[in-house]
XYZ file of N, CA and C in Angstrom:
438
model
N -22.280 -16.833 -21.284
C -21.545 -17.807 -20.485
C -20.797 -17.117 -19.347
N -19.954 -16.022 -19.968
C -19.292 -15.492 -18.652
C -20.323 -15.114 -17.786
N -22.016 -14.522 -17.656
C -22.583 -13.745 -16.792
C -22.871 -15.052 -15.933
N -23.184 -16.326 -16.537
C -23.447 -17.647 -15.453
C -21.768 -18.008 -14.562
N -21.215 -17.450 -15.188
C -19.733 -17.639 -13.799
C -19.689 -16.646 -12.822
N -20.123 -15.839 -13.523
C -19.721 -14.493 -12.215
C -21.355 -14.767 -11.363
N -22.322 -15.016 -11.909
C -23.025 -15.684 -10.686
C -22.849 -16.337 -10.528
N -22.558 -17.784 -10.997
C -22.190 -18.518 -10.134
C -21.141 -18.626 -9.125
N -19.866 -17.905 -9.269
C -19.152 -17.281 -8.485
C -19.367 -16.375 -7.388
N -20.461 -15.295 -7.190
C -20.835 -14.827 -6.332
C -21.618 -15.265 -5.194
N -22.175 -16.447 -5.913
C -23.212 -17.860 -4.912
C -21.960 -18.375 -4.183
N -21.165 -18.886 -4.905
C -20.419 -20.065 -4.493
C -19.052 -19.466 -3.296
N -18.328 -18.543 -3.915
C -17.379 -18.083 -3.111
C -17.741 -17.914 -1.588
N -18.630 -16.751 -1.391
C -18.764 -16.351 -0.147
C -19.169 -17.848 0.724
N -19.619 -18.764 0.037
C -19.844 -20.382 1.052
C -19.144 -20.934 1.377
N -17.893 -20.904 0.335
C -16.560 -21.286 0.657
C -15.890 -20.050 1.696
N -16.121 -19.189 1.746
C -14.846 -18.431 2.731
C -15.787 -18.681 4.172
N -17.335 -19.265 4.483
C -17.147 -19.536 5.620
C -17.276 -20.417 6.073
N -16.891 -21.974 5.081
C -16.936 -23.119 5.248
C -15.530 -23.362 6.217
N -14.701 -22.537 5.337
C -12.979 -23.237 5.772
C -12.703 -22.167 7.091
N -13.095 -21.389 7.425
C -12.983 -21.090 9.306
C -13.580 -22.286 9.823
N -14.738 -22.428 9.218
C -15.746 -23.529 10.780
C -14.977 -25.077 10.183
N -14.013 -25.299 9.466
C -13.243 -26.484 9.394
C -11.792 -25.998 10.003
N -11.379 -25.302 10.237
C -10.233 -24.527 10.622
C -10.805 -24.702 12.669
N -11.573 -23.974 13.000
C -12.327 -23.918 14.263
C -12.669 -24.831 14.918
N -13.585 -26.070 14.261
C -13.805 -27.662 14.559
C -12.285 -27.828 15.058
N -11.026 -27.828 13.999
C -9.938 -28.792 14.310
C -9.080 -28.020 15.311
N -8.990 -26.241 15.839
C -8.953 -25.840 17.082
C -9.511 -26.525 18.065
N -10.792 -26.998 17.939
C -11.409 -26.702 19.110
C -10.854 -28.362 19.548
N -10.831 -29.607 18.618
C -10.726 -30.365 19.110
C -9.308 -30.176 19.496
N -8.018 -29.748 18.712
C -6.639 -29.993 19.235
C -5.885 -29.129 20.324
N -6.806 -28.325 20.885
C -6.432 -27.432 21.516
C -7.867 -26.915 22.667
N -8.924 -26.024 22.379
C -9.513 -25.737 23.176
C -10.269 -26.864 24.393
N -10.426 -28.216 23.484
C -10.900 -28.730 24.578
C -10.353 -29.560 25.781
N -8.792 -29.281 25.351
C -7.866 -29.591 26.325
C -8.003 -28.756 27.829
N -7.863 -27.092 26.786
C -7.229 -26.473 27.846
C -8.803 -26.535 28.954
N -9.747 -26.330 28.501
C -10.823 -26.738 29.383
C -11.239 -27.956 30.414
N -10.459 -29.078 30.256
C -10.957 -30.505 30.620
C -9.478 -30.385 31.741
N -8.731 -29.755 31.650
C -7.791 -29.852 32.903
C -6.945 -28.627 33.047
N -6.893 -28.703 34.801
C -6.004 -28.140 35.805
C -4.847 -27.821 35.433
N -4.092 -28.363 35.471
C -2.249 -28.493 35.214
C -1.430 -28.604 33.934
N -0.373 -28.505 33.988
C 0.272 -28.354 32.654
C 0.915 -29.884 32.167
N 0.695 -30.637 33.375
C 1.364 -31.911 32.564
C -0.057 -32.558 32.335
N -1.468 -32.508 32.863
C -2.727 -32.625 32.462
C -2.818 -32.511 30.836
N -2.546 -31.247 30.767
C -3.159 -30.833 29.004
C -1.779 -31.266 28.792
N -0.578 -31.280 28.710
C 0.255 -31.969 27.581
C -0.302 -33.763 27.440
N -0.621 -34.450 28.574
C -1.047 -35.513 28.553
C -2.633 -35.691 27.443
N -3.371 -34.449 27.833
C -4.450 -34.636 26.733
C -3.835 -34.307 25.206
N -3.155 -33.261 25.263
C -2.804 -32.840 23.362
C -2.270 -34.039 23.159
N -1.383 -34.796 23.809
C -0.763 -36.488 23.721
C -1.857 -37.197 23.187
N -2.705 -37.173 24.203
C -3.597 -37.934 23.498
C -4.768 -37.867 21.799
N -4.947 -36.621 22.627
C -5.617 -35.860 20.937
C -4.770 -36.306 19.742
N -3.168 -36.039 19.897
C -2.417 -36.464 18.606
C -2.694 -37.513 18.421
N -2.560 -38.670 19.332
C -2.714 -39.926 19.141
C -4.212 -40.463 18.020
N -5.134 -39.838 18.947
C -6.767 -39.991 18.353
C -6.319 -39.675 16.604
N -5.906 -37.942 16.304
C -5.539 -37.388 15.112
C -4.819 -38.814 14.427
N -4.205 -38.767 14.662
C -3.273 -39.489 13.813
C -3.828 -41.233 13.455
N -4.673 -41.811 14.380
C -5.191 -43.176 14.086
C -6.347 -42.724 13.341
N -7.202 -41.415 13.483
C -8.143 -41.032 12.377
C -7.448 -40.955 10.733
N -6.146 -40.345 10.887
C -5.532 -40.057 9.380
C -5.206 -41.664 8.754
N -4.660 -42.095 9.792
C -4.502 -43.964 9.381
C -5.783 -44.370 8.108
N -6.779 -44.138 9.154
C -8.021 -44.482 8.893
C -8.081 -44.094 7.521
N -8.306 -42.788 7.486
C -8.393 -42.194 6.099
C -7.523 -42.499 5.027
N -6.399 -42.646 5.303
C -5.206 -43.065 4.303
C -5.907 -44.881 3.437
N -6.154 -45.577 4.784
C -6.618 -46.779 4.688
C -7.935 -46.710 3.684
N -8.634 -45.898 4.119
C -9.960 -45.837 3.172
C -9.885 -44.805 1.554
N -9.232 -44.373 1.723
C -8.654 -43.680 0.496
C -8.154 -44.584 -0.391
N -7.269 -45.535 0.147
C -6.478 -46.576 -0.798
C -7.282 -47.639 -1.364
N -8.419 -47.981 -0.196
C -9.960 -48.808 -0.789
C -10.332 -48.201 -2.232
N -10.389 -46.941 -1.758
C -11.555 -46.133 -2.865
C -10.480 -46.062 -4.335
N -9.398 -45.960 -3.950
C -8.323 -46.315 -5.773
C -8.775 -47.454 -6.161
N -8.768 -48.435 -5.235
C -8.662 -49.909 -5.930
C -10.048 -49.992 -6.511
N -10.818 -49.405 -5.991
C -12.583 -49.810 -6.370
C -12.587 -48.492 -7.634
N -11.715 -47.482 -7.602
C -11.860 -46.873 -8.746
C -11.117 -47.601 -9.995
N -10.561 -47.781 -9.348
C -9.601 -48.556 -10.631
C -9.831 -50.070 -11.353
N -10.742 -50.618 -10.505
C -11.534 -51.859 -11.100
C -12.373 -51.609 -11.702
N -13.315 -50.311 -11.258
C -14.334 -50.093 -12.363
C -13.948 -49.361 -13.868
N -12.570 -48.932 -13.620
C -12.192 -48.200 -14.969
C -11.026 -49.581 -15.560
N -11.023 -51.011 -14.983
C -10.344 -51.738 -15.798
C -9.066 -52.044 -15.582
N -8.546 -50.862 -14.428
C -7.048 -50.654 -14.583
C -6.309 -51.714 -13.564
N -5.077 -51.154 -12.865
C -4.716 -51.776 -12.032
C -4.297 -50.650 -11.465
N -4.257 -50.575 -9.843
C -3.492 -48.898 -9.228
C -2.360 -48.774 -9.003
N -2.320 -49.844 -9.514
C -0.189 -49.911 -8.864
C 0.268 -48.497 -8.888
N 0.502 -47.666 -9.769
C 0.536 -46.361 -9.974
C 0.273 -45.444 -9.130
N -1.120 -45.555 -9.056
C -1.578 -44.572 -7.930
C -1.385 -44.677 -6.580
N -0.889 -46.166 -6.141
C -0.776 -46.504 -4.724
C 0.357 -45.966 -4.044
N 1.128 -46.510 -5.377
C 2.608 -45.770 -4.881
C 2.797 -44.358 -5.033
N 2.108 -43.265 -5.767
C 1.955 -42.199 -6.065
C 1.340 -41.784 -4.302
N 0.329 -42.346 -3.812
C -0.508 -41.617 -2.781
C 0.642 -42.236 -1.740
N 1.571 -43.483 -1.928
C 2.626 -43.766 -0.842
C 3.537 -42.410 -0.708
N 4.033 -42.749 -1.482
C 5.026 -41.412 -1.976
C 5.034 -39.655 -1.430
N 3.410 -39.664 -1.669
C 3.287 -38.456 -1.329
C 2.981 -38.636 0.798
N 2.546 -39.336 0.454
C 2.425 -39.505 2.270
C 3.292 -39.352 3.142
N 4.571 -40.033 2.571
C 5.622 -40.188 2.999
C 6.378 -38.888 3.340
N 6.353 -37.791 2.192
C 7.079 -36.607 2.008
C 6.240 -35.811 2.720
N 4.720 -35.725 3.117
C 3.692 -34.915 3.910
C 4.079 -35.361 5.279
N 4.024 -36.496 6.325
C 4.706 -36.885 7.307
C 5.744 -36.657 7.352
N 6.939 -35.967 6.754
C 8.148 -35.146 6.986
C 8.005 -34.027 7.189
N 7.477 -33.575 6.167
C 6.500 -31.834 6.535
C 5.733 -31.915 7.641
N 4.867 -32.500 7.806
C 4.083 -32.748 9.206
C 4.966 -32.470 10.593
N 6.025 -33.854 10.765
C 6.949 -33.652 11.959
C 7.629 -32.394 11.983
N 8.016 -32.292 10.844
C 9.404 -31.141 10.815
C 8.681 -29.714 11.021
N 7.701 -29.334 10.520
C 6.855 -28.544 11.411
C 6.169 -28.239 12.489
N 5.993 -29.241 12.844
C 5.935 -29.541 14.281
C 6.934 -29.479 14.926
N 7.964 -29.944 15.269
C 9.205 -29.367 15.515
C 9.871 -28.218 15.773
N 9.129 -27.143 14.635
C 9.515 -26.298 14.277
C 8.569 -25.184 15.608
N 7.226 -25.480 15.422
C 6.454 -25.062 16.620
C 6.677 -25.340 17.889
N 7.335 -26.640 18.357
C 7.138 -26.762 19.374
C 8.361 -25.969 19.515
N 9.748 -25.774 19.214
C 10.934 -24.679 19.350
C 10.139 -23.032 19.867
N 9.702 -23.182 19.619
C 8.991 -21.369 19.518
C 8.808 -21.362 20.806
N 8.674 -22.054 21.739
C 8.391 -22.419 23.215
C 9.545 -22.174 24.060
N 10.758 -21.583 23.379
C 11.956 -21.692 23.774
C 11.957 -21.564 25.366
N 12.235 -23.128 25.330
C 12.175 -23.651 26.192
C 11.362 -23.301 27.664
N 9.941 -23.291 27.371
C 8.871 -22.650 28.303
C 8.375 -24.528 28.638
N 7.399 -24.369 29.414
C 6.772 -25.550 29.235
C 5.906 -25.674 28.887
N 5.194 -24.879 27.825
C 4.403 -25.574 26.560
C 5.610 -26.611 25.695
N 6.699 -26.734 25.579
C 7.384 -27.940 25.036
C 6.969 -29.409 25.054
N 6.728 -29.793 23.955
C 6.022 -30.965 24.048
C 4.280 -31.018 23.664
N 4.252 -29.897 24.495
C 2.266 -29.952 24.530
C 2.482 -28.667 22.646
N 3.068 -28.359 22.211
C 2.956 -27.386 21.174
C 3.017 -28.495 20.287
N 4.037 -29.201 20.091
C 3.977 -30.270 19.152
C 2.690 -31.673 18.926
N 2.346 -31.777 19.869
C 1.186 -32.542 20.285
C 0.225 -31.886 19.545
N 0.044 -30.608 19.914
C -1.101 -30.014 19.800
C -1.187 -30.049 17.947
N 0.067 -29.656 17.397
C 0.202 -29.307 15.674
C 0.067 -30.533 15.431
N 0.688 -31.892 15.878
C 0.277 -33.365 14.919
C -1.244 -33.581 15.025
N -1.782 -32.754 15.782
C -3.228 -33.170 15.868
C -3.895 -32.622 14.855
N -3.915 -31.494 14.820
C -4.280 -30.776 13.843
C -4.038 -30.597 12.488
N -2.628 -30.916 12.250
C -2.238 -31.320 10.960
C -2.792 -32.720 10.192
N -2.663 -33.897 11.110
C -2.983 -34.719 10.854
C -4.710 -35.072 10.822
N -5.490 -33.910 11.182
C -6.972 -34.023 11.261
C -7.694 -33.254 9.771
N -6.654 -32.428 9.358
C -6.550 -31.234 7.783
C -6.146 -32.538 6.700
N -5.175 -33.328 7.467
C -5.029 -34.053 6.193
C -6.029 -35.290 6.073
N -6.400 -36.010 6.745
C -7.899 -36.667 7.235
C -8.472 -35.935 6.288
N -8.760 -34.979 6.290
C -10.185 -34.153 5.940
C -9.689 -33.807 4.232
N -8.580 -33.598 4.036
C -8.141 -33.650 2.377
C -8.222 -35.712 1.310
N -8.236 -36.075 2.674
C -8.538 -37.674 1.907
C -9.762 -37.446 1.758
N -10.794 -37.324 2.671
C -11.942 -37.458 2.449
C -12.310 -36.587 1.403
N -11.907 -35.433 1.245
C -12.122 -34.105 0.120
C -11.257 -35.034 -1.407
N -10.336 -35.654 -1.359
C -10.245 -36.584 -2.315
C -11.120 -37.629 -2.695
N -11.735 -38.476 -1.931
C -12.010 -39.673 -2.316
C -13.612 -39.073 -2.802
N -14.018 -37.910 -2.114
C -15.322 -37.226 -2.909
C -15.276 -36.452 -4.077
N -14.445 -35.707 -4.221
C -14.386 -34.737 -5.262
C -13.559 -35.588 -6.577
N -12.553 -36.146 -6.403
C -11.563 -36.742 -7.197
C -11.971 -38.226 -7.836
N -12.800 -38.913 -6.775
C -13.043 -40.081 -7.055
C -14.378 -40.358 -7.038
N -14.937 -39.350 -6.706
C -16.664 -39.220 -6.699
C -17.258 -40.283 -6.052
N -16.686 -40.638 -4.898
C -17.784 -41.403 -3.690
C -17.830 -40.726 -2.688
């Protein structure tokens, strides 16, 4: 048994260490590189990372929204009711969107007072909020198996 883990471990690991750069890289490239490419000026790209957050963040909606589908349809087929879990995935949302801003915050300070201010914070809700997108979906597959 142990010799089928350590192969299977030797298959599996190295796929994982270069899955999560090119998911790390994707969410660069959208919250950041393809800004700085698509414009000239500095109130240009703060206006695009503006927007990128915006996009980020109605994608995480999305996901939050379809995540909460996938409890209720899990939880009808196992009988239950989700009350539990709804408020459990409220709950935690709630306390991750504090972490979210307040880190962001925290980045865009580092700018002391340059004018990346504004476009630093833009740039982290995008990206944060595109990781957590991508952990619903890594939930509602792995956890809930759809």
């Amino acid at each position: 048994m142990r010799t089928v883990l350590l192969i299977v471990l030797a298959f599996v690991l190295p796929s994982l260490a270069t899955a999560l750069p090119a998911r790390a890289a994707d969410i660069e490239s959208t919250c950041y590189t393809d800004c700085e490419s698509q414009t000239t000026s500095n109130p240009e790209y703060k206006a695009c990372l503006s927007r990128k957050a915006d996009a980020a963040d109605a994608a995480l909606n999305e996901a939050y929204g379809t995540l909460k589908s996938a409890i209720r349809r899990h939880a009808d087929v196992m009988g239950q009711k989700p009350d539990l879990q709804l408020e459990a995935l409220t709950a935690a949302q709630k306390k991750w969107i504090a972490y979210r801003d307040s880190n962001c915050t925290f980045e865009d300070e580092l700018a002391f007072g340059a004018t990346s201010i504004g476009g630093n914070y833009s740039a982290c809700l995008c990206s944060l909020s595109l990781a957590r997108a991508a952990d619903f979906a890594r939930i509602k597959r792995q956890v809930l198996s759809e």
